[in-house]
PDB file of C-alpha atoms and ligand atoms in Angstrom:
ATOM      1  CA  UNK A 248       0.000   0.000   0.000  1.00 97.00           C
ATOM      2  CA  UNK A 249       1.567   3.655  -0.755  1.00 98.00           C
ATOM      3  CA  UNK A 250       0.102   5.996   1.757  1.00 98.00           C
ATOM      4  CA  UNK A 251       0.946   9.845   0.969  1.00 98.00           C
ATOM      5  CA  UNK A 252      -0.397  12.713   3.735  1.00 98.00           C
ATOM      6  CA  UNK A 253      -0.715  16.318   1.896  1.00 98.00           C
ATOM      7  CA  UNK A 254      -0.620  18.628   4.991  1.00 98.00           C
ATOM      8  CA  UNK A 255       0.951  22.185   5.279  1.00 98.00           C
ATOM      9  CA  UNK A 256       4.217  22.907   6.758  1.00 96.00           C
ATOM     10  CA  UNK A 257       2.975  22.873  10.461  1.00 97.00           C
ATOM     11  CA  UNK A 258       2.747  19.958  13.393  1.00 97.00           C
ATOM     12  CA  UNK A 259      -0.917  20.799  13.531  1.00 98.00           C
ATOM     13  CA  UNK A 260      -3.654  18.289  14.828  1.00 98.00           C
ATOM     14  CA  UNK A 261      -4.837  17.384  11.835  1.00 98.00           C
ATOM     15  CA  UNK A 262      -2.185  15.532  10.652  1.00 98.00           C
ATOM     16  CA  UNK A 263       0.506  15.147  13.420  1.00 98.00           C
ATOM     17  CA  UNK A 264      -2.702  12.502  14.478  1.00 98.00           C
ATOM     18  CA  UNK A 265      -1.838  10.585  11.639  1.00 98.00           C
ATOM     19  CA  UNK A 266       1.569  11.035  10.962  1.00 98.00           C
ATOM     20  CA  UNK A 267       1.602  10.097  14.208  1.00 98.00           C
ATOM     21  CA  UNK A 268      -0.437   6.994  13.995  1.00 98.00           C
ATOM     22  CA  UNK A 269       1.167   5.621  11.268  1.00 98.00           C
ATOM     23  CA  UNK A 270       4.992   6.713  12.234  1.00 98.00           C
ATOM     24  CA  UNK A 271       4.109   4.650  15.577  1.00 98.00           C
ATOM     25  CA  UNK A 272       2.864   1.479  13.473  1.00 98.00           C
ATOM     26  CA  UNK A 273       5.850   1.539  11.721  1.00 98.00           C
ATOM     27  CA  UNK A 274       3.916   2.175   8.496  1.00 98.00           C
ATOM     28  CA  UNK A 275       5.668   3.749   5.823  1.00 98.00           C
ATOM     29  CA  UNK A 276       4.181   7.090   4.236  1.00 98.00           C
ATOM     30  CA  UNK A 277       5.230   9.761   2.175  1.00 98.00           C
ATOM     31  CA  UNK A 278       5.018  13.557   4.323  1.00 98.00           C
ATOM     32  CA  UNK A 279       4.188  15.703   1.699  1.00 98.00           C
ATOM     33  CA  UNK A 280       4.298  19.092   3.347  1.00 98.00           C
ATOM     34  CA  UNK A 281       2.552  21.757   0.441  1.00 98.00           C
ATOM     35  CA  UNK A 282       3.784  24.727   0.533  1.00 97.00           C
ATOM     36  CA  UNK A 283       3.463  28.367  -2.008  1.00 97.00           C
ATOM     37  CA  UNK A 284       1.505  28.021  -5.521  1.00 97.00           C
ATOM     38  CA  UNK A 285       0.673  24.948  -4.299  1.00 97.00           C
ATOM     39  CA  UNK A 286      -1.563  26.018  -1.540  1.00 97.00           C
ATOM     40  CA  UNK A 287      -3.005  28.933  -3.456  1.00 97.00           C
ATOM     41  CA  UNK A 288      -3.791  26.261  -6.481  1.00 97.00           C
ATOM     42  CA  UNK A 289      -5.104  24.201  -3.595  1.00 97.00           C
ATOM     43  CA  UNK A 290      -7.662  26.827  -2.394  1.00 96.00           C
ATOM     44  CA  UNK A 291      -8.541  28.238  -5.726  1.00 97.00           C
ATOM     45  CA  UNK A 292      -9.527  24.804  -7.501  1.00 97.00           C
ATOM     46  CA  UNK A 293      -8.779  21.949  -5.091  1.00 97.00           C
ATOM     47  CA  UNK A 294      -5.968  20.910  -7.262  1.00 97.00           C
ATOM     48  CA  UNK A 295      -3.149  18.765  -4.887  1.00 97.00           C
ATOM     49  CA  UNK A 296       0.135  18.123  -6.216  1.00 96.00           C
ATOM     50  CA  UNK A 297      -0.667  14.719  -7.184  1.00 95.00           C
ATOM     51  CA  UNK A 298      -3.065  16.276  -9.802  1.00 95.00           C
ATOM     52  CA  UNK A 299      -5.811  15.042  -7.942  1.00 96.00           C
ATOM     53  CA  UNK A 300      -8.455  16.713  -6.313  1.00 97.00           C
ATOM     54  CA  UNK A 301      -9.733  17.449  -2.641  1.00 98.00           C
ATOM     55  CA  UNK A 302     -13.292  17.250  -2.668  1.00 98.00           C
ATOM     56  CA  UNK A 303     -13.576  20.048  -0.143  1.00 98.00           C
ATOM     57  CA  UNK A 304     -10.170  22.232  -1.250  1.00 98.00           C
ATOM     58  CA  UNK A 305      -8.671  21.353   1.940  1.00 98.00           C
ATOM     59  CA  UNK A 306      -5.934  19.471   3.959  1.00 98.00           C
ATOM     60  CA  UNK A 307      -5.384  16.994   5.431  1.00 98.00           C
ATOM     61  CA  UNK A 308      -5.671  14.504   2.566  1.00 98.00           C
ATOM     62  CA  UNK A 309      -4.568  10.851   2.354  1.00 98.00           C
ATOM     63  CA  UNK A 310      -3.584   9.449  -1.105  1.00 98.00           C
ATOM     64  CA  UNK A 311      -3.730   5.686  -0.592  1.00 98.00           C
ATOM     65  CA  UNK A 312      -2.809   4.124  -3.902  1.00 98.00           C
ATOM     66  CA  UNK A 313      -4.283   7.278  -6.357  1.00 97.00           C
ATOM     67  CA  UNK A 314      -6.958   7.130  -4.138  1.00 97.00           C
ATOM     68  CA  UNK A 315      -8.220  10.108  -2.170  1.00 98.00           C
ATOM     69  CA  UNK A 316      -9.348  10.631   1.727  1.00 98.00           C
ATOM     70  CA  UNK A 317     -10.417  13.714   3.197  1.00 98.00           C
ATOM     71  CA  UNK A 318     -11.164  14.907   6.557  1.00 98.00           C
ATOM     72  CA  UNK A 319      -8.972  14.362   9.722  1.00 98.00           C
ATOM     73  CA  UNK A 320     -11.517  11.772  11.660  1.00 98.00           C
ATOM     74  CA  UNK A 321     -11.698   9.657   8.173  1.00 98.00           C
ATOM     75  CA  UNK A 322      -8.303   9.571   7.625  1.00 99.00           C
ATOM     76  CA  UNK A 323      -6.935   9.418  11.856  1.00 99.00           C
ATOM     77  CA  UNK A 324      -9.334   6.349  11.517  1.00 98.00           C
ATOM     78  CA  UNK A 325      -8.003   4.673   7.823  1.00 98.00           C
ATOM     79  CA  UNK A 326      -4.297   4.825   9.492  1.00 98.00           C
ATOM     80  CA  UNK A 327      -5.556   4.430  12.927  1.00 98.00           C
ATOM     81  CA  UNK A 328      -6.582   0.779  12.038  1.00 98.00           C
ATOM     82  CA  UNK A 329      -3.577   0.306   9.967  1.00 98.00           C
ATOM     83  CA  UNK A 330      -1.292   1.073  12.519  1.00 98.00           C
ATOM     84  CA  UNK A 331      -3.247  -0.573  15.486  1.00 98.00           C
ATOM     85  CA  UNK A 332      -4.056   2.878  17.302  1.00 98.00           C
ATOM     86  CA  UNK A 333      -8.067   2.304  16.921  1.00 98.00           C
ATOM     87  CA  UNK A 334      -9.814  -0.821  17.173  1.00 98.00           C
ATOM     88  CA  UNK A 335     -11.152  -2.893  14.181  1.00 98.00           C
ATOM     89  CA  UNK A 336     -13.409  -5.272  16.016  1.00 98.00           C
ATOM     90  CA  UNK A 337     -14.617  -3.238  19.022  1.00 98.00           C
ATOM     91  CA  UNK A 338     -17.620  -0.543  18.043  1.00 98.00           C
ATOM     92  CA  UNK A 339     -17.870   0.684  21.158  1.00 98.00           C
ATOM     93  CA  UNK A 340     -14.369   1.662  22.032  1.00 98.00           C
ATOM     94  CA  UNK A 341     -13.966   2.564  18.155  1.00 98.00           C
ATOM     95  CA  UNK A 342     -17.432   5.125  18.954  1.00 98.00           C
ATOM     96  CA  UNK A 343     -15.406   6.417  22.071  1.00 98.00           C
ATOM     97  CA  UNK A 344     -12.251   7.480  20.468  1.00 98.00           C
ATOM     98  CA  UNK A 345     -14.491   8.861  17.580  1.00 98.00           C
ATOM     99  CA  UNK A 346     -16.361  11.164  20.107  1.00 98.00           C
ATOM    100  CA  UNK A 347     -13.106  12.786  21.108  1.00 98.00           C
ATOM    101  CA  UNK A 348     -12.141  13.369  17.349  1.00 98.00           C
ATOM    102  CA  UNK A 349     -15.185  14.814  17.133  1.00 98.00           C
ATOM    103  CA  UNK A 350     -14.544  17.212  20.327  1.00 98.00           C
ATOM    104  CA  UNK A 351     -11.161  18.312  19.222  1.00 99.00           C
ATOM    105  CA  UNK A 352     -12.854  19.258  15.976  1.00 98.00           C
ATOM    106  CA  UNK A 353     -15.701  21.252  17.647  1.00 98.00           C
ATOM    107  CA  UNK A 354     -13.144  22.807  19.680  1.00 98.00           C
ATOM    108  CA  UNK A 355     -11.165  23.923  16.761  1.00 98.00           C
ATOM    109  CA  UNK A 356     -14.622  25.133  15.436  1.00 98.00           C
ATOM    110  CA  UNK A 357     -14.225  27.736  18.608  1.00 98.00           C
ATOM    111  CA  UNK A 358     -11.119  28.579  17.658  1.00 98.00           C
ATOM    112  CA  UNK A 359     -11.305  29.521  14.773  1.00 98.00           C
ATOM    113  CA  UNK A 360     -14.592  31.671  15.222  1.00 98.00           C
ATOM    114  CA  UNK A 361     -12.927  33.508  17.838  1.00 98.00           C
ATOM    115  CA  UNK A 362     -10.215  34.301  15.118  1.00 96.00           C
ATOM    116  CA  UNK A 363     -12.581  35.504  12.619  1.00 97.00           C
ATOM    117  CA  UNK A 364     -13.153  39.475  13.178  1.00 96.00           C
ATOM    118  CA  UNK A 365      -9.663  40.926  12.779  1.00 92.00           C
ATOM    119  CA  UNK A 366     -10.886  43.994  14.370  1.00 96.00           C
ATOM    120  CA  UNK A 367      -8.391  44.667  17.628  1.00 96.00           C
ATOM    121  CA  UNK A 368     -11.218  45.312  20.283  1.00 97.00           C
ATOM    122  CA  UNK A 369     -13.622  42.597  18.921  1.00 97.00           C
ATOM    123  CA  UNK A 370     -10.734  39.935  18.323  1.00 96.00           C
ATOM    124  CA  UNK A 371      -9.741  40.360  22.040  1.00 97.00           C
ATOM    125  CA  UNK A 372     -13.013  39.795  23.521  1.00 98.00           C
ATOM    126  CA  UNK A 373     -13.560  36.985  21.138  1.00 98.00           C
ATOM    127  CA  UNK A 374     -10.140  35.348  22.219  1.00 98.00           C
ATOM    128  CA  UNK A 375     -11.179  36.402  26.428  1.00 98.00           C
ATOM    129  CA  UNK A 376     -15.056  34.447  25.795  1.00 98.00           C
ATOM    130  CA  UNK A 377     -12.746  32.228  24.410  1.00 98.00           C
ATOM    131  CA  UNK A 378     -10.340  31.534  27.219  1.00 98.00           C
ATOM    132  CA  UNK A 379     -12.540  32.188  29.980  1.00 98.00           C
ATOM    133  CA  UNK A 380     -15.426  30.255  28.834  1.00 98.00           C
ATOM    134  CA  UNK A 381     -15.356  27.745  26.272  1.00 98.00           C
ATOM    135  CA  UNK A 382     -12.059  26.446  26.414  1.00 98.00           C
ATOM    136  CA  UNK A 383     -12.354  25.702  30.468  1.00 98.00           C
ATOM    137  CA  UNK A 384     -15.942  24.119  29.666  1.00 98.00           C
ATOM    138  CA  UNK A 385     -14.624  21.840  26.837  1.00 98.00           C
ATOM    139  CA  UNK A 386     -11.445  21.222  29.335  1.00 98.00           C
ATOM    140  CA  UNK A 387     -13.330  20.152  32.049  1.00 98.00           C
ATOM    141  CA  UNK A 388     -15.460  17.943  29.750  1.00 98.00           C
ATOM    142  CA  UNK A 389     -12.397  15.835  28.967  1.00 98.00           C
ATOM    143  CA  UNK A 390     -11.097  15.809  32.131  1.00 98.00           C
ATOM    144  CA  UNK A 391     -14.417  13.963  33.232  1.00 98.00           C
ATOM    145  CA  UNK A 392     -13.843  11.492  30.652  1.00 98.00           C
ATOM    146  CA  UNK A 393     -10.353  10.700  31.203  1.00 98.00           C
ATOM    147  CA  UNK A 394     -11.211  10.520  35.356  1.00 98.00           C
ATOM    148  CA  UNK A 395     -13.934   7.941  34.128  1.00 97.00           C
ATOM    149  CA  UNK A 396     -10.675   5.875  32.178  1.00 98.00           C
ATOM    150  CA  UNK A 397      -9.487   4.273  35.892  1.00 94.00           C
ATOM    151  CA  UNK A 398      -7.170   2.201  33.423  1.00 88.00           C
ATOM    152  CA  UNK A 399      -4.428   4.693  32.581  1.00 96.00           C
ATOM    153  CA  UNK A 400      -3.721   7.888  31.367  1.00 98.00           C
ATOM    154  CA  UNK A 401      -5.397   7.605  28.171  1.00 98.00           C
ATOM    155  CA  UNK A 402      -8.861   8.171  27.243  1.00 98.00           C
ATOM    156  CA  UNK A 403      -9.847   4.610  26.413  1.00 98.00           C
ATOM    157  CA  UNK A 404      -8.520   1.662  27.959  1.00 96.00           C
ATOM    158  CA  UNK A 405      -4.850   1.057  28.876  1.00 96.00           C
ATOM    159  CA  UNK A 406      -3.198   1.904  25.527  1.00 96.00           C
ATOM    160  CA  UNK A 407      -2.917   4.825  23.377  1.00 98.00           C
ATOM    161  CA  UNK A 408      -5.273   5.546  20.552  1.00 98.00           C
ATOM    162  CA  UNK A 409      -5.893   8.111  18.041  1.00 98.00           C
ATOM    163  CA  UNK A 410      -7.673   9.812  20.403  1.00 98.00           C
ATOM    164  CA  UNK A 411      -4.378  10.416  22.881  1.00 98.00           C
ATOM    165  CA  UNK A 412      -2.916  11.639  20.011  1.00 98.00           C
ATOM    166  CA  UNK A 413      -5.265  13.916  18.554  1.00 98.00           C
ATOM    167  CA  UNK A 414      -5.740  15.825  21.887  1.00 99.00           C
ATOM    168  CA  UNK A 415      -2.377  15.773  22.837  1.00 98.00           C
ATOM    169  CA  UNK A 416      -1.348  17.948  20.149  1.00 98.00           C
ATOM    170  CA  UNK A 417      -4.695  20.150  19.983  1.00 98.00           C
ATOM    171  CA  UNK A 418      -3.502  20.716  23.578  1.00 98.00           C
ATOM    172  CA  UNK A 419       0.111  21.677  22.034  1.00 98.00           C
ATOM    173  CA  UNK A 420      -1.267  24.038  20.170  1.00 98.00           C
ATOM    174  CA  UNK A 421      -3.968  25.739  22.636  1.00 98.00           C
ATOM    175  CA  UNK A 422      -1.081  25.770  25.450  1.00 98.00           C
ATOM    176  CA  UNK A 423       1.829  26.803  22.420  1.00 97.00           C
ATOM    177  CA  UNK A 424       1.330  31.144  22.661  1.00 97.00           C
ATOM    178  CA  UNK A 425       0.202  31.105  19.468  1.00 96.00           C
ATOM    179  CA  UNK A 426      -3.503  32.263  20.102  1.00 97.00           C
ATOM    180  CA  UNK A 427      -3.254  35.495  21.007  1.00 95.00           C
ATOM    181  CA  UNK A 428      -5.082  35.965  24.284  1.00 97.00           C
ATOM    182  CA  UNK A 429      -4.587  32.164  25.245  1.00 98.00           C
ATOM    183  CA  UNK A 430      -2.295  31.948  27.524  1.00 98.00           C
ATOM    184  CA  UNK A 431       0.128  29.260  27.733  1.00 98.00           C
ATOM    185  CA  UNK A 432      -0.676  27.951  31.389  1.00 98.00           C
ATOM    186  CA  UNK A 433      -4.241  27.724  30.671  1.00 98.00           C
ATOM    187  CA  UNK A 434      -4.335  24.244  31.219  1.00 98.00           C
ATOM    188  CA  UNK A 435      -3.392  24.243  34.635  1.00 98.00           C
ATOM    189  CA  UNK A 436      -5.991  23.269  36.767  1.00 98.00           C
ATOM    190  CA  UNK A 437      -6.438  19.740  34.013  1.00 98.00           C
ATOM    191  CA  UNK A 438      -4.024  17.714  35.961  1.00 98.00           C
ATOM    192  CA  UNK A 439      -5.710  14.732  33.953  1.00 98.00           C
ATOM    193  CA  UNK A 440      -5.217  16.811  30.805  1.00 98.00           C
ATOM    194  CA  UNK A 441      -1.544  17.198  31.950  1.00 98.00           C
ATOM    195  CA  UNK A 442      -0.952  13.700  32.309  1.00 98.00           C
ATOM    196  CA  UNK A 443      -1.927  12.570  29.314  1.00 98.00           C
ATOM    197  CA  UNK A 444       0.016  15.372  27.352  1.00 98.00           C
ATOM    198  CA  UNK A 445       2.972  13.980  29.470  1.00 98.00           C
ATOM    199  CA  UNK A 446       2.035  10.397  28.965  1.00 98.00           C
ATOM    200  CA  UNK A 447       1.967  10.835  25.016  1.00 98.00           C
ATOM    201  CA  UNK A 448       5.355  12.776  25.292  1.00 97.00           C
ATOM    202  CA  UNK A 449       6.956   9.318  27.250  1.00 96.00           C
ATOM    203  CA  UNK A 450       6.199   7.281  24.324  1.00 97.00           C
ATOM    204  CA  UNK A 451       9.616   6.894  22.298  1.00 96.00           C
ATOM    205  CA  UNK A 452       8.179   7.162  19.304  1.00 98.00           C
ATOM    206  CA  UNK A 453       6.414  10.029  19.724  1.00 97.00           C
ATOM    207  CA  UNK A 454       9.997  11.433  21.223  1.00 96.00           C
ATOM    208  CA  UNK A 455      11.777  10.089  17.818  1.00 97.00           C
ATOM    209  CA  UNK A 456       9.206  11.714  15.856  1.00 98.00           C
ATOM    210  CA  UNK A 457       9.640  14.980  17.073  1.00 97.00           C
ATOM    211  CA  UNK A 458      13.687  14.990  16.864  1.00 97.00           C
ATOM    212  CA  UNK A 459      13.719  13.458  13.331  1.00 97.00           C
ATOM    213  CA  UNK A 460      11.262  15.734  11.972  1.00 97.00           C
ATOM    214  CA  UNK A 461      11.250  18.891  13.928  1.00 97.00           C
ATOM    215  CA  UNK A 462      15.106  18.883  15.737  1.00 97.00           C
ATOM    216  CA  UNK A 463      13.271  19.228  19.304  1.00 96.00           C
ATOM    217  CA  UNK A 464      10.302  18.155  21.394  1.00 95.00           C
ATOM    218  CA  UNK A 465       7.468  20.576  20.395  1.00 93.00           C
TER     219      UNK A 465
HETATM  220  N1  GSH B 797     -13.467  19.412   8.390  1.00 84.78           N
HETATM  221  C1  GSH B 797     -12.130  19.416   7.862  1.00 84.78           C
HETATM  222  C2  GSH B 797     -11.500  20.764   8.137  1.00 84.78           C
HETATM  223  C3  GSH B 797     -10.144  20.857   7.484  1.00 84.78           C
HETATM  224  C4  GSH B 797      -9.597  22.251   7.531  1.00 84.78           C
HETATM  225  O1  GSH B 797     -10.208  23.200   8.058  1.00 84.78           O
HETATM  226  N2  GSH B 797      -8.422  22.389   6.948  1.00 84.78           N
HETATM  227  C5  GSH B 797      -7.800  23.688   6.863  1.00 84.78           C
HETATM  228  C6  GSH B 797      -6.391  23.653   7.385  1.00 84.78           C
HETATM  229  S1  GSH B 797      -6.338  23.266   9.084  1.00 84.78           S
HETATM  230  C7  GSH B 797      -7.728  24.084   5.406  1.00 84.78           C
HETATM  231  O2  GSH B 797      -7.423  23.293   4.547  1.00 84.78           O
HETATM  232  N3  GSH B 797      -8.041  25.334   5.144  1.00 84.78           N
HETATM  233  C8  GSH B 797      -7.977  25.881   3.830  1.00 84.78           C
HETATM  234  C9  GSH B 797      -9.311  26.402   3.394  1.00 84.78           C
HETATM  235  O3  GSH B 797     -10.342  26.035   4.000  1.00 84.78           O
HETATM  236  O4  GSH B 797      -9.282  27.178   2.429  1.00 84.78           O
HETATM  237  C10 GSH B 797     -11.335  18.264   8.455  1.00 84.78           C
HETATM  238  O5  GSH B 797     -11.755  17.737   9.487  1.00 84.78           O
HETATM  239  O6  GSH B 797     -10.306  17.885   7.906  1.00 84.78           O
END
């Protein structure tokens, strides 16, 4: 099977799930960061550099033998069960990991609305509803499911998952300074939260990852 991932230039949740998933299963994939006329080609008529095209003009996209998979929770899933990091014979735990996919994309949503009016005053009381409000809330909603996981650190069971992975670096991005007015300690009163960011960072593969293809832990 040739497995290519079109992502930008970025370690951002979307893909760093599945490069991710599949670096860990020791499943070889081609990392095809796009960058310049290639993303504005991308936007304008969905074109990717393979000359095929995204159905909805955006990344991530998974090229699996010519063939084309978009969104991140279809293809975290596709390599997921490649790779062993979400089940293929257990619906229920498969529908657990899928409802934090699903969270980490409707926290994104937030995000990115609270990015959307570039006007100073507005943008900073977007980003304080933002910091003060939502992002605690959706915190706290995780936290109660990991509490619920008496297992381990993860969210489901004992082992990691696409799940782990997907919040984990969500997390690295929300906590990273980015945001403007999201400040870097705002996970501090998660200590579940914080474990699993520092249970995903213990696995040497996810370590490897990092130094190969970034120089440092990020
Ligand atoms: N629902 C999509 C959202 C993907 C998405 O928003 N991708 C962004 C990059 S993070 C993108 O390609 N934006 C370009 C655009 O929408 O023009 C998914 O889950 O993959």
């Amino acid at each position: 099977m040739e497995i290519t991932l079109y992502y930008f230039k970025i370690p951002f949740w979307r893909a760093e799930v599945t490069r991710l998933a599949l670096f860990i299963g020791d499943i070889p994939f081609k990392d095809y960061r796009v960058e310049g006329k290639e993303i504005d080609k991308l936007k304008e008529t969905g074109l990717l550099p393979n000359k095929q095209i995204a159905p909805f003009k955006q990344l991530p996209i998974l090229d699996v033998d010519g063939k084309i998979i978009a969104q991140t929770g279809a293809i975290a899933r596709f390599c997921g069960k490649l790779s062993g990091l979400y089940p293929k014979d257990n619906d229920f735990e498969a529908a657990q990991i899928d409802q934090i996919i699903d969270a980490a994309q409707d926290i994104n949503y937030l995000v990115t609305l609270s990015g959307r009016d570039k006007e100073k005053k507005r943008l900073e009381l977007a980003r304080k509803i933002l910091a003060t409000k939502h992002l605690p809330k959706w915190f706290q909603f995780l936290e109660n499911l990991l509490a619920k996981n008496k297992d381990s650190n993860f969210f489901i069971g004992n082992k990691i998952s696409i799940a782990d992975l997907a919040i984990w670096r969500l997390l690295g991005w929300l906590t990273s300074g980015l945001l403007d007015g999201v400040p870097t300690n705002i996970l501090e009163p998660y200590e579940k939260l914080k474990k699993l960011r520092e249970e995903v960072y213990k696995h040497p593969k996810v370590n490897e990852w990092m130094l190969k293809t970034y120089g440092k832990i990020i």
